[in-house]
PDB file of C-alpha atoms in Angstrom:
ATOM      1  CA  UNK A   1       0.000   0.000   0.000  1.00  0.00           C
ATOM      2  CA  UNK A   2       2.887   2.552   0.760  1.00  0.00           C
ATOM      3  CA  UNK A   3       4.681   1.709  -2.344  1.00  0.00           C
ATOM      4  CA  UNK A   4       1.854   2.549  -4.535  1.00  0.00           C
ATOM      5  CA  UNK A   5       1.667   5.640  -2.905  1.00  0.00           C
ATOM      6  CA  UNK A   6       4.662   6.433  -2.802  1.00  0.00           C
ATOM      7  CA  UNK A   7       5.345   5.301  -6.289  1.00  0.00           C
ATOM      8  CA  UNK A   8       2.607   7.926  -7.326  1.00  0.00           C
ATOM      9  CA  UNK A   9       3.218  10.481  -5.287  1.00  0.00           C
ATOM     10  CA  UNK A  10       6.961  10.782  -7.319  1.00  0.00           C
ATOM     11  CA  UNK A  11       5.770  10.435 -10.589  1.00  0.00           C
ATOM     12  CA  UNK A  12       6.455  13.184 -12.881  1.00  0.00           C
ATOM     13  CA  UNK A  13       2.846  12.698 -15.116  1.00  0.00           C
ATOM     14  CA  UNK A  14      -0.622  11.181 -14.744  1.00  0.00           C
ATOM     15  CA  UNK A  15      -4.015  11.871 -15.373  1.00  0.00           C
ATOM     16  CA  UNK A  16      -6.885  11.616 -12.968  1.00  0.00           C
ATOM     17  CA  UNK A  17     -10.590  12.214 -12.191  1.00  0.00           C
ATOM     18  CA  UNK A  18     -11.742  13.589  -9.078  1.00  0.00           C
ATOM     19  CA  UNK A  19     -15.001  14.178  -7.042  1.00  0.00           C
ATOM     20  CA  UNK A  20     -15.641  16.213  -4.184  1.00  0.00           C
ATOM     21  CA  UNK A  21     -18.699  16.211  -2.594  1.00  0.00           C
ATOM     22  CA  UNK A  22     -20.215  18.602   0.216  1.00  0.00           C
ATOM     23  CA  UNK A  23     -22.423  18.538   2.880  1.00  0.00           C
ATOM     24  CA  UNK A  24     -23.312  21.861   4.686  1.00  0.00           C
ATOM     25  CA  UNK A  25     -25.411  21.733   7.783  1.00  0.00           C
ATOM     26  CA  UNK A  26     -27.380  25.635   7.659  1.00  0.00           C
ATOM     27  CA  UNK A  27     -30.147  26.421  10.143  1.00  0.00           C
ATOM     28  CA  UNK A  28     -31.806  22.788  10.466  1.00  0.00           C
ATOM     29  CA  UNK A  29     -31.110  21.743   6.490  1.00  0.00           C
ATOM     30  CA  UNK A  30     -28.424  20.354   4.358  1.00  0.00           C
ATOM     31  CA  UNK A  31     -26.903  21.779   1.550  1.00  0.00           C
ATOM     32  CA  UNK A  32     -25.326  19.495  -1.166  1.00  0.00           C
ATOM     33  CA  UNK A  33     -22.843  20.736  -3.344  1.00  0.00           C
ATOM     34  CA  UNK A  34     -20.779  18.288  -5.723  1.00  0.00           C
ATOM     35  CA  UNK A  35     -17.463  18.987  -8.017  1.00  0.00           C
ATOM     36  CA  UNK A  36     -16.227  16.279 -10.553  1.00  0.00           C
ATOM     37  CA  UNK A  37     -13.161  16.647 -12.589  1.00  0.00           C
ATOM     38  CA  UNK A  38     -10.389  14.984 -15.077  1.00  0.00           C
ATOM     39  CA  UNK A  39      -7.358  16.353 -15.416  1.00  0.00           C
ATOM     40  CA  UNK A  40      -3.783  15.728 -15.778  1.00  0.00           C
ATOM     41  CA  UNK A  41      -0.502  16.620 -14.503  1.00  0.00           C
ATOM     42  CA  UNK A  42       2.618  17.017 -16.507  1.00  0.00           C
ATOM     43  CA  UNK A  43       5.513  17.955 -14.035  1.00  0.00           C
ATOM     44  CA  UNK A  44       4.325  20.969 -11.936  1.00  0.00           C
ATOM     45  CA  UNK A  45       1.994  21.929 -14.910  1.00  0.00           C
ATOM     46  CA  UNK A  46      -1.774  20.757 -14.103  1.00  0.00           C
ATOM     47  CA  UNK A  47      -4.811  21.291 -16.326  1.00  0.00           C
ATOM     48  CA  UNK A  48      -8.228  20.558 -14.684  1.00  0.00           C
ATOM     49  CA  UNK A  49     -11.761  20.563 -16.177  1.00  0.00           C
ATOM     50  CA  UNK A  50     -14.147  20.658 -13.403  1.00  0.00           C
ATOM     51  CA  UNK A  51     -17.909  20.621 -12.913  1.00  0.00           C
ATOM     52  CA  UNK A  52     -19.216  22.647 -10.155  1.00  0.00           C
ATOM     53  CA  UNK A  53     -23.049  21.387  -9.256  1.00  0.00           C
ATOM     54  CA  UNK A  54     -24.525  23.675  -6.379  1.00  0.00           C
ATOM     55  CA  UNK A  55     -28.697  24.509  -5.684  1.00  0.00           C
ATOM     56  CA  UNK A  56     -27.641  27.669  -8.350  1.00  0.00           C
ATOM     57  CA  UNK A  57     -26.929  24.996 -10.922  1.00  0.00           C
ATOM     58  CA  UNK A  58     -24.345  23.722 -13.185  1.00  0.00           C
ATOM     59  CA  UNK A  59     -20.609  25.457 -13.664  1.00  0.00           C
ATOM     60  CA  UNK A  60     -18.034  23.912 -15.706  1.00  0.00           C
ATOM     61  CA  UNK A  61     -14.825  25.905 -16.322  1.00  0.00           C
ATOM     62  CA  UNK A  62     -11.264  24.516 -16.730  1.00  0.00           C
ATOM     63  CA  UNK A  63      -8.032  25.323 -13.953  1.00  0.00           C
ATOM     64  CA  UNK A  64      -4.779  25.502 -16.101  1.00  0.00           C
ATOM     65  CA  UNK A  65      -1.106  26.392 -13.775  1.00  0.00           C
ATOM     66  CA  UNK A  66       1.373  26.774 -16.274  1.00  0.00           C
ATOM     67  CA  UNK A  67       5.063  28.458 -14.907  1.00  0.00           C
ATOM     68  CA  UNK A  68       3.544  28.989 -11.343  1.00  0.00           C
ATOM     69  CA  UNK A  69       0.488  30.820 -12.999  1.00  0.00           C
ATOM     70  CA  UNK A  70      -2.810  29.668 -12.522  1.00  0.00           C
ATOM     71  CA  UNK A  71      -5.716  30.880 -15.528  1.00  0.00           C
ATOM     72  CA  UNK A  72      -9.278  30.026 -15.346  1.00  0.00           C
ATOM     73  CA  UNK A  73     -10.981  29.269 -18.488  1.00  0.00           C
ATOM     74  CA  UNK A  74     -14.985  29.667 -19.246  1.00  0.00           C
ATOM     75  CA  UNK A  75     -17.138  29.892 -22.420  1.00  0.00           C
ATOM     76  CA  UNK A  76     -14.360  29.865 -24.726  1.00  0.00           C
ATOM     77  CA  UNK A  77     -12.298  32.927 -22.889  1.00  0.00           C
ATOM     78  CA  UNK A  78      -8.858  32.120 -20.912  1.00  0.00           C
ATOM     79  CA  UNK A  79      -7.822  34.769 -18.164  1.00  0.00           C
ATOM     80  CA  UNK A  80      -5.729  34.520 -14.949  1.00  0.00           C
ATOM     81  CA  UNK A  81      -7.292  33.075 -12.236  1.00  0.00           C
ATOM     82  CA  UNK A  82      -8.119  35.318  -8.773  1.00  0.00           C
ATOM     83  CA  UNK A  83      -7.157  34.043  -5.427  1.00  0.00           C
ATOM     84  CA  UNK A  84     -11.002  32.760  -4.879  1.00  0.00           C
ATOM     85  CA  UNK A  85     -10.781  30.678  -7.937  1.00  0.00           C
ATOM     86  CA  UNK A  86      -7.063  29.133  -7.446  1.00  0.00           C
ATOM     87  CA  UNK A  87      -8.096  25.401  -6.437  1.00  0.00           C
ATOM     88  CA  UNK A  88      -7.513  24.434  -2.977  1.00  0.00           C
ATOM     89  CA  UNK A  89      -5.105  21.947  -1.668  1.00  0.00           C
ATOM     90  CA  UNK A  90      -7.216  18.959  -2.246  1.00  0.00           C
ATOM     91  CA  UNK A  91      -7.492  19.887  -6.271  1.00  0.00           C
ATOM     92  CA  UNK A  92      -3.354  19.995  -6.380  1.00  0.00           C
ATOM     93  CA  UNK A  93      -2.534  16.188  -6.651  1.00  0.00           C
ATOM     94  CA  UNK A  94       0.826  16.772  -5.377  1.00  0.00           C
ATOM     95  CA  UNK A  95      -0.439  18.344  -2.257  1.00  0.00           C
ATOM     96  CA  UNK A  96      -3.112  16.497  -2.152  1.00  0.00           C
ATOM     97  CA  UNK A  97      -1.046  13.299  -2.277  1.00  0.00           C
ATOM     98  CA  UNK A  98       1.410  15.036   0.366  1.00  0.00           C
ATOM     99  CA  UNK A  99      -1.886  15.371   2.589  1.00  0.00           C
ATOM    100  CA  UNK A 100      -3.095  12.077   2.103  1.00  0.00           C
ATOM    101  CA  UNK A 101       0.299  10.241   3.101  1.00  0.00           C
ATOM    102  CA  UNK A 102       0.564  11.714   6.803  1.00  0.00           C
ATOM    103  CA  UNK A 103      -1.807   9.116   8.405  1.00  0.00           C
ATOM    104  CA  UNK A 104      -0.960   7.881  11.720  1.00  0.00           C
ATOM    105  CA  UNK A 105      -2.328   4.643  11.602  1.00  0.00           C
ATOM    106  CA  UNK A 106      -3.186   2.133   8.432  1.00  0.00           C
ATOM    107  CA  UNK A 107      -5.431  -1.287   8.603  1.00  0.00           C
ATOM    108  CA  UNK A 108      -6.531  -3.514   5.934  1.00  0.00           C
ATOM    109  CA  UNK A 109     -10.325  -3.948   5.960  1.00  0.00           C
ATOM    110  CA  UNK A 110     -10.632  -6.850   3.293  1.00  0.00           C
ATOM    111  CA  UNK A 111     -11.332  -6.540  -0.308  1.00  0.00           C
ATOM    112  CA  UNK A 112     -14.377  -4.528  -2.788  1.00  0.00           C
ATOM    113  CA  UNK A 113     -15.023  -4.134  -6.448  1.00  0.00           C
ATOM    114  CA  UNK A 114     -13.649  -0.740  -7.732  1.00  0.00           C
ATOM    115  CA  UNK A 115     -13.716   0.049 -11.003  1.00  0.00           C
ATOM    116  CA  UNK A 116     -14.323  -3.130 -12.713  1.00  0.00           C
ATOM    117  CA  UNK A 117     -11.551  -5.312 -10.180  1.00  0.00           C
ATOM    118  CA  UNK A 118     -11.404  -6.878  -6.830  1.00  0.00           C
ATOM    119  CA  UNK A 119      -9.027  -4.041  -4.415  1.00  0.00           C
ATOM    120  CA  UNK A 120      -7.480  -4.515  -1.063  1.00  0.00           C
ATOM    121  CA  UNK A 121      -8.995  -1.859   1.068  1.00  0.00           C
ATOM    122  CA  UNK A 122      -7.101  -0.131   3.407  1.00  0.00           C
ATOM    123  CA  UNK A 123      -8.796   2.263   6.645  1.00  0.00           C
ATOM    124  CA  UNK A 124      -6.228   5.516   7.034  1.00  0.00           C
ATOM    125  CA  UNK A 125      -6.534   7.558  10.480  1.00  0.00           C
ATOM    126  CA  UNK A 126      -5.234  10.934  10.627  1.00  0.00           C
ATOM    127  CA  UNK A 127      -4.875  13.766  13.277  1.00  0.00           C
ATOM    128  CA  UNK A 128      -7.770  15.937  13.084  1.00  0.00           C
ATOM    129  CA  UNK A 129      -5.774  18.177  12.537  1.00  0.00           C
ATOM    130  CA  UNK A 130      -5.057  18.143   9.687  1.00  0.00           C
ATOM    131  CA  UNK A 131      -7.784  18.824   8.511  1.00  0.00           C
ATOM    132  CA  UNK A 132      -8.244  22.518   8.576  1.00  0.00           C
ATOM    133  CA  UNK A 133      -5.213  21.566   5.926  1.00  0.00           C
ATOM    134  CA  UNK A 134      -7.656  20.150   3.657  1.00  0.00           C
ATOM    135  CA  UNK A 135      -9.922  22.712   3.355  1.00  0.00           C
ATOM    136  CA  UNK A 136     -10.031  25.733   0.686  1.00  0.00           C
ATOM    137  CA  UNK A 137      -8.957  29.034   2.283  1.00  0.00           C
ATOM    138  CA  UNK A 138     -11.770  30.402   1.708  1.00  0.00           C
ATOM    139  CA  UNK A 139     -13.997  27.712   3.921  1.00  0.00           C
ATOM    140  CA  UNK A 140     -11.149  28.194   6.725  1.00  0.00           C
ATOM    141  CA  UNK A 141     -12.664  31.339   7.829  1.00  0.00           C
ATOM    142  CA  UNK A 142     -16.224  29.745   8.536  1.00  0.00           C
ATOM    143  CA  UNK A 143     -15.433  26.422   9.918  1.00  0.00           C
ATOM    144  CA  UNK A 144     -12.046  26.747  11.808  1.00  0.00           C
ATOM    145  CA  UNK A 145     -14.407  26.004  15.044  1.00  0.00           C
ATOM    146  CA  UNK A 146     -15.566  22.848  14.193  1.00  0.00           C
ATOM    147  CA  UNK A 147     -14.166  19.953  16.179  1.00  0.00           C
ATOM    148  CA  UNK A 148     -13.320  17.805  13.231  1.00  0.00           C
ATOM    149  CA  UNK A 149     -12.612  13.394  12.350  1.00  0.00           C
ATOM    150  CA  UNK A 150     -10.726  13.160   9.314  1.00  0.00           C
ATOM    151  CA  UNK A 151     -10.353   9.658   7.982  1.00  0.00           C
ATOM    152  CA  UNK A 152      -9.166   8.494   4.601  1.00  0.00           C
ATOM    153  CA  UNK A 153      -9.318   4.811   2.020  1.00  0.00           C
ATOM    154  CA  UNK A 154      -7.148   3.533  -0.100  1.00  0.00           C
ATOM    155  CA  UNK A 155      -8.147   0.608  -2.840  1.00  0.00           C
ATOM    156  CA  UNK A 156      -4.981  -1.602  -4.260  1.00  0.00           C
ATOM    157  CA  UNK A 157      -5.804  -3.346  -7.016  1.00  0.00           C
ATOM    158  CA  UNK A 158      -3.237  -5.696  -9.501  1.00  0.00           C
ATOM    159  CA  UNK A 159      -3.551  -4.021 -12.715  1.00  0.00           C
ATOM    160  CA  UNK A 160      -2.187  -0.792 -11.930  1.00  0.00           C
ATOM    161  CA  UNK A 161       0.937   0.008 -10.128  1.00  0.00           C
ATOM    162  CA  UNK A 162      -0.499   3.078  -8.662  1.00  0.00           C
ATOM    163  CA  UNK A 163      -3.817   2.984  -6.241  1.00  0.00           C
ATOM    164  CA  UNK A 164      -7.039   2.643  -7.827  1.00  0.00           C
ATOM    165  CA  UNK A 165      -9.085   5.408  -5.624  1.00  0.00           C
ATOM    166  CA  UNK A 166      -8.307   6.999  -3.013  1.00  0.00           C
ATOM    167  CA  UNK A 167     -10.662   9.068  -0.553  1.00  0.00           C
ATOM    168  CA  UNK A 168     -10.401  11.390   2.477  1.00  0.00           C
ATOM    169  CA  UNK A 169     -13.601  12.213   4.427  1.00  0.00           C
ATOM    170  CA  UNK A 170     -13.687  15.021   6.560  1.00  0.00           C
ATOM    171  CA  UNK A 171     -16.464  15.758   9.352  1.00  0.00           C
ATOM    172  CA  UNK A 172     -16.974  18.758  11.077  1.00  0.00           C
ATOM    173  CA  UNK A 173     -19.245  18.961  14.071  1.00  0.00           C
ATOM    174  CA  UNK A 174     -20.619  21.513  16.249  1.00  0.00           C
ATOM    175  CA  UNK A 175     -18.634  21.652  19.797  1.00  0.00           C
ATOM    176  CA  UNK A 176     -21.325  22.458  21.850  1.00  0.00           C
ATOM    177  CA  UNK A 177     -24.509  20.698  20.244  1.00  0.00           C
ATOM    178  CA  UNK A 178     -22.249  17.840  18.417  1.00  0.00           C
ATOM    179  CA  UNK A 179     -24.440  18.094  15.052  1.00  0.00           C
ATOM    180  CA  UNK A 180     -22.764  17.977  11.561  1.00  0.00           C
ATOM    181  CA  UNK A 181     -22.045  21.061  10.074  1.00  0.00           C
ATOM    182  CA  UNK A 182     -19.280  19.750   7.570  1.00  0.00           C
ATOM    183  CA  UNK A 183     -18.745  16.588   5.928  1.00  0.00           C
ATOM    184  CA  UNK A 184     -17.098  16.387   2.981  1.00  0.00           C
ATOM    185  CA  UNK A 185     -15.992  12.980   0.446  1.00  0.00           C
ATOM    186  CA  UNK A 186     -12.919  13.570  -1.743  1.00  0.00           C
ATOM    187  CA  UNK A 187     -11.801  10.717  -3.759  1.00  0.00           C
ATOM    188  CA  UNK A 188      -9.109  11.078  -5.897  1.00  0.00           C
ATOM    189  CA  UNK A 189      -8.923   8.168  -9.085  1.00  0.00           C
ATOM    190  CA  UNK A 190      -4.868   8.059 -10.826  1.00  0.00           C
ATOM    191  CA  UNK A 191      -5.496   7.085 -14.743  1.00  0.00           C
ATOM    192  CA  UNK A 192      -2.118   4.597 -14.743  1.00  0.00           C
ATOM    193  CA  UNK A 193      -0.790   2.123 -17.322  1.00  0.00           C
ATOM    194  CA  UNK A 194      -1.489  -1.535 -15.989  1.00  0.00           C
ATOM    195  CA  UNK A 195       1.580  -3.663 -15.239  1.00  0.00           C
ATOM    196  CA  UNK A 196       3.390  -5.324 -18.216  1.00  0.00           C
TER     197      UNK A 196
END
């Protein structure tokens, strides 16, 4: 499990989908919010097409960092990206992978079908944190007092010499009335060649 991890988290270039869904407790209701994305990473260059689903609607727009820049591009017109729109540490595979990897404890919790083959699962505990770490800067200001439980997964399959998926689920709860006011799923899919 390590040295898949490791294996990926030191290649130069893959491609990868992600999905990042939200859960926002507000007043007695939930708010769902979902992202999915493909993109691909070529040294410290990243491209990312993401769409953003939210009660407004549908977004989709595409995150390019080229030399240290990052540009946002919508309906056809490229232009560089504010701070608000710079994607946050989970949406940066290498920090992202950086993130994932600092677990404090690992167990194997048997095997599931992912993506078409049988994986070893593994259970990943983490300080909690580290998971103000995880969050956008812009959600830090509204949910730094949350008591959070940040827990991630990891499924090995044979194909592939990289993980198949890999997830981090953050909770944020209320420290006086212990409800859920944050939870959020990130998984994280690495598009590898299989194993000659």
């Amino acid at each position: 499990m390590r040295s898949a991890l490791t294996e990926l988290s030191a290649s130069n270039s893959f491609s990868f989908r992600l999905r990042m869904e939200i859960w926002v407790g507000v007043s007695g209701y939930t708010v769902y919010g979902e992202e999915r994305g493909e993109g691909s990473l070529e040294g410290d260059d990243l491209t990312l097409e993401i769409l953003r689903i939210s009660p407004e609607g549908e977004d989709r727009f595409t995150i390019s960092r080229r030399e240290g820049d990052y540009f946002l591009l919508r309906d056809g017109l490229e232009r560089p990206a504010d701070g608000s729109e710079v994607p946050g540490p989970l949406f940066r595979p290498r920090e992202f992978l950086a993130l994932f990897s600092r677990f404090r404890d690992v167990r194997e919790e048997g095997e599931e079908e992912r993506e078409g083959e049988i994986c070893r699962v593994f259970r990943l505990d983490y300080d909690p944190s580290l998971a103000l770490e995880a969050l956008p800067p812009q959600a830090k200001e509204y949910f730094t007092n949350l008591d959070y439980e940040l827990s991630g997964r990891l499924w090995l399959g044979e194909r592939s010499p990289y993980p198949v998926a890999i997830s981090l689920e953050l909770t944020g709860l209320d420290p006086a009335e212990r409800l859920q006011r944050l939870r959020m799923v990130f998984t994280f899919q690495p598009l590898a060649a299989e194993r000659p």
